[in-house]
Short mmCIF file of C-alpha atoms in Angstrom, two decimals:
data_model
loop_
_atom_site.label_atom_id
_atom_site.label_comp_id
_atom_site.label_asym_id
_atom_site.label_seq_id
_atom_site.Cartn_x
_atom_site.Cartn_y
_atom_site.Cartn_z
CA MET H 1 -60.01 -39.29 -249.41
CA SER H 2 -61.79 -38.01 -246.31
CA LEU H 3 -63.49 -34.67 -245.99
CA THR H 4 -61.96 -32.26 -243.49
CA LEU H 5 -64.67 -30.46 -241.53
CA PRO H 6 -65.79 -27.81 -241.35
CA LEU H 7 -66.01 -27.39 -245.10
CA ILE H 8 -66.18 -23.73 -246.14
CA ILE H 9 -66.97 -22.58 -249.68
CA GLN H 10 -67.28 -18.91 -250.51
CA SER H 11 -67.60 -16.72 -253.54
CA GLU H 12 -68.45 -13.17 -254.45
CA ALA H 13 -72.12 -12.79 -255.38
CA PRO H 14 -72.88 -11.99 -259.03
CA GLN H 15 -72.87 -8.35 -260.09
CA LYS H 16 -75.56 -8.71 -262.78
CA PRO H 17 -79.01 -10.36 -262.76
CA GLU H 18 -78.18 -12.52 -265.77
CA GLU H 19 -75.29 -14.09 -263.81
CA ILE H 20 -77.47 -15.42 -260.95
CA HIS H 21 -78.52 -18.68 -262.63
CA ASP H 22 -74.96 -19.75 -263.51
CA PHE H 23 -73.73 -18.72 -260.06
CA VAL H 24 -76.36 -20.84 -258.28
CA ILE H 25 -75.67 -23.86 -260.50
CA SER H 26 -71.89 -23.59 -260.01
CA PHE H 27 -72.18 -23.06 -256.25
CA THR H 28 -74.57 -25.98 -255.73
CA ASP H 29 -72.50 -28.25 -258.00
CA LEU H 30 -69.47 -27.51 -255.84
CA LEU H 31 -71.47 -28.25 -252.68
CA CYS H 32 -72.69 -31.54 -254.15
CA LYS H 33 -69.12 -32.62 -254.90
CA HIS H 34 -68.30 -32.36 -251.20
CA ILE H 35 -71.65 -33.23 -249.61
CA LYS H 36 -72.75 -36.41 -251.36
CA PHE H 37 -76.02 -37.04 -249.53
CA LEU H 38 -78.01 -33.88 -250.32
CA GLU H 39 -81.66 -34.79 -250.83
CA ALA H 40 -83.58 -33.18 -253.69
CA LYS H 41 -85.72 -31.09 -251.28
CA VAL H 42 -82.68 -29.79 -249.39
CA LEU H 43 -80.93 -28.97 -252.67
CA ALA H 44 -84.03 -27.11 -253.88
CA ASN H 45 -84.10 -25.11 -250.63
CA ILE H 46 -80.39 -24.30 -250.98
CA LYS H 47 -81.05 -22.97 -254.49
CA LEU H 48 -83.97 -20.84 -253.27
CA ILE H 49 -81.81 -19.32 -250.54
CA LEU H 50 -78.91 -18.64 -252.91
CA ILE H 51 -81.23 -17.01 -255.46
CA GLU H 52 -82.71 -14.79 -252.74
CA TYR H 53 -79.25 -13.84 -251.41
CA CYS H 54 -78.08 -12.90 -254.92
CA THR H 55 -81.27 -10.97 -255.68
CA ASN H 56 -81.02 -9.15 -252.35
CA ALA H 57 -77.38 -8.25 -253.04
CA LEU H 58 -78.28 -6.74 -256.42
CA LYS H 59 -81.38 -4.98 -255.12
CA HIS H 60 -80.03 -3.48 -251.90
CA VAL H 61 -76.23 -3.46 -251.86
CA ALA H 62 -75.14 -3.71 -255.50
CA ASN H 63 -72.28 -1.25 -254.97
CA GLU H 64 -70.78 -3.35 -252.18
CA VAL H 65 -68.94 -6.66 -252.25
CA ASN H 66 -71.35 -9.40 -251.26
CA ILE H 67 -69.90 -12.71 -250.18
CA ILE H 68 -71.95 -15.91 -250.35
CA GLN H 69 -70.54 -18.54 -248.02
CA ALA H 70 -71.46 -22.14 -247.23
CA GLU H 71 -70.16 -23.81 -244.08
CA PHE H 72 -70.85 -27.50 -243.54
CA ASP H 73 -70.13 -29.40 -240.32
CA ASN H 74 -71.86 -32.34 -238.60
CA GLN H 75 -75.04 -32.46 -240.72
CA ILE H 76 -75.51 -28.68 -240.46
CA LEU H 77 -75.17 -26.37 -243.44
CA GLN H 78 -75.05 -22.63 -242.90
CA LEU H 79 -75.55 -20.42 -245.94
CA LYS H 80 -74.41 -16.87 -245.32
CA LYS H 81 -74.64 -13.58 -247.18
CA ILE H 82 -72.00 -11.16 -245.93
CA ASP H 83 -71.76 -7.49 -246.90
CA LYS H 84 -70.41 -4.22 -245.57
CA ALA H 85 -73.50 -2.14 -246.21
CA PRO H 86 -74.80 0.05 -243.38
CA LYS H 87 -76.09 -1.86 -240.37
CA PHE H 88 -79.47 -3.43 -241.03
CA LYS H 89 -82.18 -2.04 -238.77
CA MET H 90 -85.56 -3.58 -238.11
CA GLY H 91 -87.17 -0.15 -238.38
CA ASN H 92 -86.13 0.04 -242.03
CA LEU H 93 -88.16 -3.08 -242.79
CA ILE H 94 -91.52 -1.41 -242.42
CA LEU H 95 -92.02 -0.64 -246.11
CA SER H 96 -95.72 -1.49 -246.09
CA GLN H 97 -98.27 -3.14 -243.83
CA ASP H 98 -97.75 -6.60 -245.31
CA ILE H 99 -94.06 -7.03 -244.52
CA LEU H 100 -94.63 -7.87 -240.87
CA ARG H 101 -97.89 -9.75 -241.39
CA ASN H 102 -96.38 -13.21 -241.75
CA TYR H 103 -93.22 -13.06 -239.66
CA SER H 104 -91.63 -11.40 -236.68
CA PHE H 105 -88.23 -10.99 -235.07
CA ILE H 106 -86.60 -12.35 -231.94
CA GLU H 107 -83.78 -10.18 -230.64
CA LEU H 108 -80.75 -12.36 -229.86
CA ASP H 109 -78.55 -9.50 -228.65
CA ALA H 110 -77.91 -5.82 -229.43
CA HIS H 111 -76.58 -6.68 -232.90
CA SER H 112 -78.46 -9.85 -233.85
CA PHE H 113 -81.96 -11.15 -234.37
CA GLN H 114 -83.75 -14.18 -235.77
CA PHE H 115 -86.55 -14.05 -238.34
CA VAL H 116 -89.49 -16.26 -237.35
CA LEU H 117 -92.57 -17.17 -239.34
CA LYS H 118 -95.64 -16.48 -237.21
CA GLN H 119 -97.39 -19.64 -236.03
CA GLU H 120 -100.63 -18.98 -237.89
CA TYR H 121 -98.78 -18.71 -241.24
CA GLN H 122 -96.48 -21.73 -240.93
CA GLN H 123 -98.80 -24.20 -242.65
CA LYS H 124 -100.14 -21.90 -245.36
CA GLU H 125 -99.17 -22.22 -248.98
CA ILE H 126 -96.14 -20.32 -250.25
CA LEU H 127 -98.42 -18.65 -252.82
CA LEU H 128 -100.14 -16.77 -249.99
CA ILE H 129 -97.03 -14.84 -248.94
CA PRO H 130 -97.01 -11.03 -249.04
CA GLU H 131 -95.43 -8.76 -251.63
CA HIS H 132 -92.14 -8.48 -249.72
CA PHE H 133 -91.37 -12.16 -249.78
CA GLY H 134 -87.56 -12.42 -249.76
CA PHE H 135 -87.18 -13.04 -246.04
CA GLU H 136 -90.12 -15.40 -246.01
CA ILE H 137 -88.59 -17.51 -248.79
CA VAL H 138 -85.43 -17.95 -246.73
CA ILE H 139 -87.38 -18.56 -243.50
CA ARG H 140 -89.44 -21.30 -245.15
CA ALA H 141 -86.43 -22.86 -246.92
CA SER H 142 -84.28 -23.08 -243.78
CA LYS H 143 -84.47 -24.44 -240.26
CA LYS H 144 -83.32 -21.10 -238.81
CA PHE H 145 -82.64 -17.67 -240.34
CA THR H 146 -80.69 -15.01 -238.46
CA TYR H 147 -79.07 -11.64 -238.95
CA SER H 148 -76.06 -10.35 -237.07
CA TYR H 149 -73.89 -7.28 -237.31
CA GLN H 150 -70.19 -7.60 -236.57
CA GLU H 151 -69.16 -4.31 -235.00
CA ASP H 152 -65.41 -4.95 -235.45
CA THR H 153 -65.56 -5.70 -239.19
CA LYS H 154 -68.70 -3.64 -239.93
CA GLU H 155 -70.25 -6.65 -241.65
CA ASN H 156 -73.87 -7.69 -241.98
CA ILE H 157 -74.29 -11.46 -241.87
CA PHE H 158 -77.52 -13.13 -242.91
CA CYS H 159 -77.37 -16.84 -242.06
CA ALA H 160 -79.77 -19.58 -243.12
CA THR H 161 -79.21 -22.88 -241.31
CA LEU H 162 -80.28 -26.20 -242.81
CA THR H 163 -80.04 -29.57 -241.10
CA PHE H 164 -80.05 -33.05 -242.61
#
């Protein structure tokens, strides 16, 4: 049996903190059934991203449906968190001085930007990250991490891209 690409797997994010562990295990097990060559490091990064997406959904948009989606095609895996919360604005990120210390943003267009770890922090230990570490976890665990807002559907899409 051959795999038809792209492969898309999606599920609603858990509604309770105690459901996150089982969700991540089930989601990664399903991915591993279809993508046979996932290395241990890549699988660990996938789990970190999924945990952060689920935690973010519970913390910031618990009253909204949050979709977790994996799309695999040609050695590229995109892990997405999709919600219909109000449009994410960079100005809302400034919760304290430390949140912008380690990373910055590159505007891709009027509704999209990429999170980038600042050069001087790329080689530092993960234990040295600031208090607001969710974005940094995903940045470090992925090759590329972006945000886009779909005006037509009113959806926020956070997308972590992994290559292997």
